[in-house]
PDB file of C-alpha atoms and ligand atoms in Angstrom:
ATOM      1  CA  MET A 246       5.127   8.083 -15.640  1.00 93.00           C
ATOM      2  CA  LEU A 247       5.397   5.614 -12.770  1.00 97.00           C
ATOM      3  CA  LYS A 248       2.788   6.195 -10.106  1.00 98.00           C
ATOM      4  CA  VAL A 249       2.881   5.988  -6.305  1.00 98.00           C
ATOM      5  CA  LEU A 250      -0.061   4.591  -4.336  1.00 98.00           C
ATOM      6  CA  VAL A 251      -0.394   6.155  -0.889  1.00 98.00           C
ATOM      7  CA  SER A 252      -2.620   5.158   2.048  1.00 98.00           C
ATOM      8  CA  ALA A 253      -5.402   7.763   2.170  1.00 98.00           C
ATOM      9  CA  CYS A 254      -5.012   8.235   5.935  1.00 98.00           C
ATOM     10  CA  LEU A 255      -1.401   9.325   5.423  1.00 98.00           C
ATOM     11  CA  MET A 256      -2.653  12.057   3.056  1.00 98.00           C
ATOM     12  CA  GLY A 257      -4.947  13.541   5.698  1.00 98.00           C
ATOM     13  CA  ARG A 258      -8.168  11.728   4.821  1.00 98.00           C
ATOM     14  CA  ARG A 259     -10.135  10.811   7.905  1.00 98.00           C
ATOM     15  CA  VAL A 260     -10.763   7.225   6.939  1.00 98.00           C
ATOM     16  CA  ARG A 261      -9.218   5.288   9.821  1.00 98.00           C
ATOM     17  CA  TYR A 262     -11.381   3.046  11.986  1.00 98.00           C
ATOM     18  CA  ASP A 263     -11.550   5.776  14.650  1.00 98.00           C
ATOM     19  CA  GLY A 264     -12.496   8.529  12.123  1.00 98.00           C
ATOM     20  CA  GLN A 265      -9.020  10.087  12.269  1.00 98.00           C
ATOM     21  CA  ALA A 266      -6.227  10.584   9.790  1.00 98.00           C
ATOM     22  CA  LYS A 267      -2.503   9.884  10.289  1.00 98.00           C
ATOM     23  CA  THR A 268      -1.213  12.755   8.126  1.00 98.00           C
ATOM     24  CA  VAL A 269       2.423  12.666   7.041  1.00 98.00           C
ATOM     25  CA  GLU A 270       4.130  15.863   5.852  1.00 97.00           C
ATOM     26  CA  ASP A 271       6.921  15.212   3.354  1.00 98.00           C
ATOM     27  CA  ASN A 272       8.368  17.160   0.468  1.00 98.00           C
ATOM     28  CA  ALA A 273       8.468  14.048  -1.699  1.00 98.00           C
ATOM     29  CA  LEU A 274       4.673  13.588  -1.295  1.00 98.00           C
ATOM     30  CA  ASP A 275       4.100  17.248  -2.223  1.00 97.00           C
ATOM     31  CA  ARG A 276       6.344  16.867  -5.301  1.00 98.00           C
ATOM     32  CA  TRP A 277       4.666  13.628  -6.389  1.00 98.00           C
ATOM     33  CA  ARG A 278       1.284  15.244  -5.996  1.00 97.00           C
ATOM     34  CA  ALA A 279       2.362  18.230  -8.162  1.00 98.00           C
ATOM     35  CA  GLU A 280       3.725  15.759 -10.768  1.00 97.00           C
ATOM     36  CA  GLY A 281       0.365  13.936 -10.839  1.00 97.00           C
ATOM     37  CA  ARG A 282       1.973  10.745  -9.579  1.00 97.00           C
ATOM     38  CA  LEU A 283      -0.097  10.139  -6.454  1.00 98.00           C
ATOM     39  CA  VAL A 284      -2.847   7.573  -6.321  1.00 98.00           C
ATOM     40  CA  VAL A 285      -4.521   8.030  -2.928  1.00 98.00           C
ATOM     41  CA  HIS A 286      -6.418   4.946  -1.789  1.00 98.00           C
ATOM     42  CA  CYS A 287      -7.974   3.424   1.310  1.00 98.00           C
ATOM     43  CA  PRO A 288      -8.491  -0.332   0.846  1.00 98.00           C
ATOM     44  CA  GLU A 289     -10.857  -0.678   3.833  1.00 98.00           C
ATOM     45  CA  ILE A 290     -13.216   1.983   2.437  1.00 98.00           C
ATOM     46  CA  ALA A 291     -12.902   0.397  -1.001  1.00 98.00           C
ATOM     47  CA  GLY A 292     -13.817  -2.914   0.596  1.00 98.00           C
ATOM     48  CA  GLY A 293     -17.136  -1.443   1.870  1.00 98.00           C
ATOM     49  CA  LEU A 294     -16.251  -0.634   5.519  1.00 98.00           C
ATOM     50  CA  PRO A 295     -17.704   2.525   7.098  1.00 98.00           C
ATOM     51  CA  VAL A 296     -16.067   5.295   9.122  1.00 98.00           C
ATOM     52  CA  PRO A 297     -15.912   4.895  12.017  1.00 98.00           C
ATOM     53  CA  ARG A 298     -15.735   1.127  12.378  1.00 98.00           C
ATOM     54  CA  PRO A 299     -14.511  -1.322  15.058  1.00 98.00           C
ATOM     55  CA  PRO A 300     -10.748  -1.996  15.033  1.00 98.00           C
ATOM     56  CA  ALA A 301      -9.791  -5.302  13.419  1.00 98.00           C
ATOM     57  CA  GLU A 302      -6.757  -7.606  13.548  1.00 98.00           C
ATOM     58  CA  ILE A 303      -5.571 -10.690  11.763  1.00 98.00           C
ATOM     59  CA  GLU A 304      -6.372 -13.577  14.106  1.00 98.00           C
ATOM     60  CA  PRO A 305      -3.515 -14.821  16.342  1.00 98.00           C
ATOM     61  CA  GLY A 306      -0.966 -17.029  14.677  1.00 97.00           C
ATOM     62  CA  ALA A 307      -2.270 -16.327  11.146  1.00 98.00           C
ATOM     63  CA  ASP A 308      -0.819 -14.132   8.423  1.00 98.00           C
ATOM     64  CA  ALA A 309      -1.974 -12.171   5.393  1.00 98.00           C
ATOM     65  CA  ASP A 310      -1.371 -15.039   2.964  1.00 98.00           C
ATOM     66  CA  ALA A 311      -3.694 -17.290   5.031  1.00 98.00           C
ATOM     67  CA  VAL A 312      -6.389 -14.570   5.065  1.00 98.00           C
ATOM     68  CA  LEU A 313      -6.093 -14.038   1.283  1.00 98.00           C
ATOM     69  CA  ALA A 314      -6.348 -17.795   0.745  1.00 98.00           C
ATOM     70  CA  GLY A 315      -9.462 -17.987   2.939  1.00 98.00           C
ATOM     71  CA  ARG A 316      -7.699 -20.052   5.593  1.00 98.00           C
ATOM     72  CA  ALA A 317      -7.685 -17.387   8.344  1.00 98.00           C
ATOM     73  CA  ARG A 318      -9.819 -14.462   9.371  1.00 98.00           C
ATOM     74  CA  ILE A 319      -9.661 -10.770  10.281  1.00 98.00           C
ATOM     75  CA  LEU A 320     -11.790 -10.171  13.362  1.00 98.00           C
ATOM     76  CA  THR A 321     -13.107  -7.281  15.438  1.00 98.00           C
ATOM     77  CA  PRO A 322     -12.893  -7.380  19.275  1.00 98.00           C
ATOM     78  CA  ASP A 323     -16.427  -8.860  19.265  1.00 98.00           C
ATOM     79  CA  ARG A 324     -15.159 -11.552  16.938  1.00 98.00           C
ATOM     80  CA  GLU A 325     -17.126 -10.327  13.935  1.00 98.00           C
ATOM     81  CA  ASP A 326     -15.535 -11.729  10.847  1.00 98.00           C
ATOM     82  CA  VAL A 327     -14.682  -8.799   8.542  1.00 98.00           C
ATOM     83  CA  SER A 328     -12.257 -10.765   6.348  1.00 98.00           C
ATOM     84  CA  ASP A 329     -14.385 -10.429   3.175  1.00 98.00           C
ATOM     85  CA  HIS A 330     -14.241  -6.605   3.384  1.00 98.00           C
ATOM     86  CA  PHE A 331     -10.451  -6.618   3.874  1.00 98.00           C
ATOM     87  CA  VAL A 332      -9.872  -9.052   1.018  1.00 98.00           C
ATOM     88  CA  ALA A 333     -12.190  -7.078  -1.265  1.00 98.00           C
ATOM     89  CA  GLY A 334     -10.233  -3.945  -0.330  1.00 98.00           C
ATOM     90  CA  ALA A 335      -6.914  -5.583  -1.065  1.00 98.00           C
ATOM     91  CA  ARG A 336      -8.203  -6.690  -4.474  1.00 98.00           C
ATOM     92  CA  ALA A 337      -9.540  -3.173  -5.182  1.00 98.00           C
ATOM     93  CA  ALA A 338      -6.091  -1.716  -4.290  1.00 98.00           C
ATOM     94  CA  SER A 339      -4.438  -4.239  -6.577  1.00 98.00           C
ATOM     95  CA  ALA A 340      -6.754  -3.386  -9.466  1.00 98.00           C
ATOM     96  CA  THR A 341      -6.278   0.326  -8.847  1.00 98.00           C
ATOM     97  CA  ALA A 342      -2.485  -0.122  -8.854  1.00 98.00           C
ATOM     98  CA  ARG A 343      -2.628  -2.033 -12.164  1.00 98.00           C
ATOM     99  CA  ALA A 344      -4.939   0.526 -13.766  1.00 98.00           C
ATOM    100  CA  HIS A 345      -2.659   3.449 -12.860  1.00 98.00           C
ATOM    101  CA  GLY A 346       0.754   1.875 -13.451  1.00 97.00           C
ATOM    102  CA  VAL A 347       1.719   2.011  -9.807  1.00 98.00           C
ATOM    103  CA  ALA A 348       5.310   0.952  -9.143  1.00 98.00           C
ATOM    104  CA  VAL A 349       5.731   2.085  -5.542  1.00 98.00           C
ATOM    105  CA  ALA A 350       3.377   2.152  -2.556  1.00 98.00           C
ATOM    106  CA  ILE A 351       3.683   4.044   0.732  1.00 98.00           C
ATOM    107  CA  LEU A 352       1.300   2.363   3.192  1.00 98.00           C
ATOM    108  CA  LYS A 353       0.493   2.995   6.827  1.00 98.00           C
ATOM    109  CA  GLU A 354       2.508   0.647   9.023  1.00 98.00           C
ATOM    110  CA  SER A 355       0.825  -1.909  11.368  1.00 98.00           C
ATOM    111  CA  SER A 356      -2.603  -1.862   9.765  1.00 98.00           C
ATOM    112  CA  PRO A 357      -4.178  -5.239   8.946  1.00 98.00           C
ATOM    113  CA  SER A 358      -4.587  -3.872   5.401  1.00 98.00           C
ATOM    114  CA  CYS A 359      -1.619  -1.549   4.894  1.00 98.00           C
ATOM    115  CA  GLY A 360       1.072  -2.763   7.316  1.00 98.00           C
ATOM    116  CA  SER A 361       4.176  -4.016   5.549  1.00 98.00           C
ATOM    117  CA  LEU A 362       6.668  -4.916   8.305  1.00 98.00           C
ATOM    118  CA  GLU A 363       4.478  -5.521  11.334  1.00 98.00           C
ATOM    119  CA  VAL A 364       0.846  -5.990  12.348  1.00 98.00           C
ATOM    120  CA  TYR A 365      -1.010  -6.327  15.630  1.00 98.00           C
ATOM    121  CA  ASP A 366      -0.985  -9.831  17.041  1.00 98.00           C
ATOM    122  CA  GLY A 367      -4.746 -10.451  17.014  1.00 98.00           C
ATOM    123  CA  THR A 368      -5.305 -10.180  20.781  1.00 98.00           C
ATOM    124  CA  PHE A 369      -6.202  -6.422  20.793  1.00 98.00           C
ATOM    125  CA  GLY A 370      -3.584  -5.962  23.521  1.00 98.00           C
ATOM    126  CA  GLY A 371      -1.485  -3.492  21.552  1.00 98.00           C
ATOM    127  CA  ARG A 372       1.281  -5.979  20.775  1.00 98.00           C
ATOM    128  CA  LYS A 373       2.781  -6.152  17.289  1.00 98.00           C
ATOM    129  CA  VAL A 374       4.387  -9.022  15.492  1.00 98.00           C
ATOM    130  CA  PRO A 375       6.418  -9.183  12.262  1.00 98.00           C
ATOM    131  CA  GLY A 376       4.075  -9.530   9.293  1.00 98.00           C
ATOM    132  CA  ALA A 377       2.083  -7.641   6.679  1.00 98.00           C
ATOM    133  CA  GLY A 378      -1.509  -6.581   6.050  1.00 98.00           C
ATOM    134  CA  VAL A 379      -3.514  -8.115   3.207  1.00 98.00           C
ATOM    135  CA  THR A 380      -3.265  -5.105   0.827  1.00 99.00           C
ATOM    136  CA  ALA A 381       0.485  -4.703   1.332  1.00 99.00           C
ATOM    137  CA  ARG A 382       0.948  -8.432   0.748  1.00 98.00           C
ATOM    138  CA  LEU A 383      -1.116  -8.453  -2.457  1.00 98.00           C
ATOM    139  CA  LEU A 384       0.608  -5.379  -3.876  1.00 98.00           C
ATOM    140  CA  ALA A 385       4.083  -6.805  -3.105  1.00 98.00           C
ATOM    141  CA  GLU A 386       3.031 -10.068  -4.794  1.00 98.00           C
ATOM    142  CA  GLN A 387       2.199  -8.209  -8.001  1.00 98.00           C
ATOM    143  CA  GLY A 388       5.596  -6.487  -8.009  1.00 98.00           C
ATOM    144  CA  VAL A 389       4.806  -3.128  -6.358  1.00 98.00           C
ATOM    145  CA  ALA A 390       7.633  -2.008  -4.050  1.00 98.00           C
ATOM    146  CA  VAL A 391       5.933  -1.359  -0.685  1.00 98.00           C
ATOM    147  CA  PHE A 392       7.317   1.084   1.889  1.00 98.00           C
ATOM    148  CA  ASN A 393       5.834   2.491   5.082  1.00 98.00           C
ATOM    149  CA  GLU A 394       5.498   6.165   6.216  1.00 98.00           C
ATOM    150  CA  ASN A 395       8.971   6.012   7.809  1.00 98.00           C
ATOM    151  CA  GLN A 396      10.665   4.894   4.619  1.00 98.00           C
ATOM    152  CA  ILE A 397       9.751   7.693   2.210  1.00 98.00           C
ATOM    153  CA  ALA A 398      13.423   8.452   1.469  1.00 98.00           C
ATOM    154  CA  GLU A 399      13.894   4.794   0.494  1.00 98.00           C
ATOM    155  CA  ALA A 400      10.807   4.943  -1.690  1.00 98.00           C
ATOM    156  CA  VAL A 401      12.161   8.066  -3.447  1.00 98.00           C
ATOM    157  CA  ALA A 402      15.503   6.299  -4.113  1.00 98.00           C
ATOM    158  CA  HIS A 403      13.702   3.225  -5.408  1.00 98.00           C
ATOM    159  CA  LEU A 404      11.436   5.156  -7.743  1.00 98.00           C
ATOM    160  CA  GLU A 405      14.416   7.159  -9.072  1.00 97.00           C
ATOM    161  CA  GLY A 406      16.270   3.884  -9.746  1.00 97.00           C
ATOM    162  CA  LEU A 407      13.275   2.505 -11.604  1.00 97.00           C
ATOM    163  CA  GLU A 408      12.975   5.619 -13.749  1.00 95.00           C
ATOM    164  CA  ARG A 409      16.729   5.621 -14.555  1.00 95.00           C
ATOM    165  CA  ARG A 410      16.424   2.028 -15.660  1.00 93.00           C
ATOM    166  CA  GLU A 411      13.347   2.835 -17.794  1.00 88.00           C
ATOM    167  CA  ASP A 412      15.152   5.785 -19.380  1.00 88.00           C
ATOM    168  CA  SER A 413      18.224   3.754 -20.264  1.00 88.00           C
ATOM    169  CA  GLU A 414      16.109   0.900 -21.655  1.00 88.00           C
ATOM    170  CA  SER A 415      14.065   3.290 -23.842  1.00 83.00           C
ATOM    171  CA  GLY A 416      17.342   5.002 -24.971  1.00 84.00           C
ATOM    172  CA  ALA A 417      18.751   1.593 -25.891  1.00 84.00           C
ATOM    173  CA  ARG A 418      15.561   0.709 -27.793  1.00 83.00           C
ATOM    174  CA  GLU A 419      15.705   4.008 -29.736  1.00 84.00           C
ATOM    175  CA  ASP A 420      19.375   3.392 -30.622  1.00 84.00           C
ATOM    176  CA  ALA A 421      18.531  -0.108 -31.903  1.00 84.00           C
ATOM    177  CA  GLU A 422      15.614   1.213 -33.970  1.00 83.00           C
ATOM    178  CA  GLY A 423      17.838   3.983 -35.346  1.00 81.00           C
ATOM    179  CA  ARG A 424      20.452   1.398 -36.394  1.00 79.00           C
ATOM    180  CA  ARG A 425      17.758  -0.777 -38.097  1.00 77.00           C
ATOM    181  CA  GLU A 426      16.489   2.246 -40.093  1.00 75.00           C
ATOM    182  CA  ARG A 427      20.001   3.210 -41.331  1.00 67.00           C
TER     183      ARG A 427
HETATM  184 FE1  SF4 B 657      -5.232   4.060   6.310  1.00 87.98          FE
HETATM  185 FE2  SF4 B 657      -4.929   1.711   5.040  1.00 87.98          FE
HETATM  186 FE3  SF4 B 657      -6.389   1.780   7.259  1.00 87.98          FE
HETATM  187 FE4  SF4 B 657      -7.340   2.927   5.031  1.00 87.98          FE
HETATM  188  S1  SF4 B 657      -6.938   0.774   5.331  1.00 87.98           S
HETATM  189  S2  SF4 B 657      -7.314   3.822   7.056  1.00 87.98           S
HETATM  190  S3  SF4 B 657      -5.467   3.710   4.112  1.00 87.98           S
HETATM  191  S4  SF4 B 657      -4.187   2.205   7.104  1.00 87.98           S
END
């Protein structure tokens, strides 16, 4: 069964920097939970950061690829470099996804870890720029289809498409094996 990795804060866990959750209610999440498909994960906690913690942003002009390559940093407002925690969290999410057979991820938009379409611009002024967080980037790189909390319907359609393809491939394999045995 293909699994779905979901940001822990979207599932009601109070793991955000400010100690809060960003709970999303959605029938698809309930169904996936009942089916045993959900892998609930917070990369920043997995990377060793506490709750609460200072907010952090990718430094201005840089992107997730540069952070993952060690060429740019993720900083707090006091300019503490927390990049190592974020990169460790991204790697932990990537390993978790591999271990569980995750095909789809639903990640909290705009986070320097979980954002997939936009992130804060690094000035702590509340402005966002197109880009991704380090976990979203790493998961996408390994072939996980990443969606945000406003794209759950698209994630459902994508997962159903993947399962239809898997079913037809395994049907074709069984047909071929049946022909060989005859
Ligand atoms: Fe939520 Fe991701 Fe931030 Fe954890 S790292 S609190 S899962 S947005």
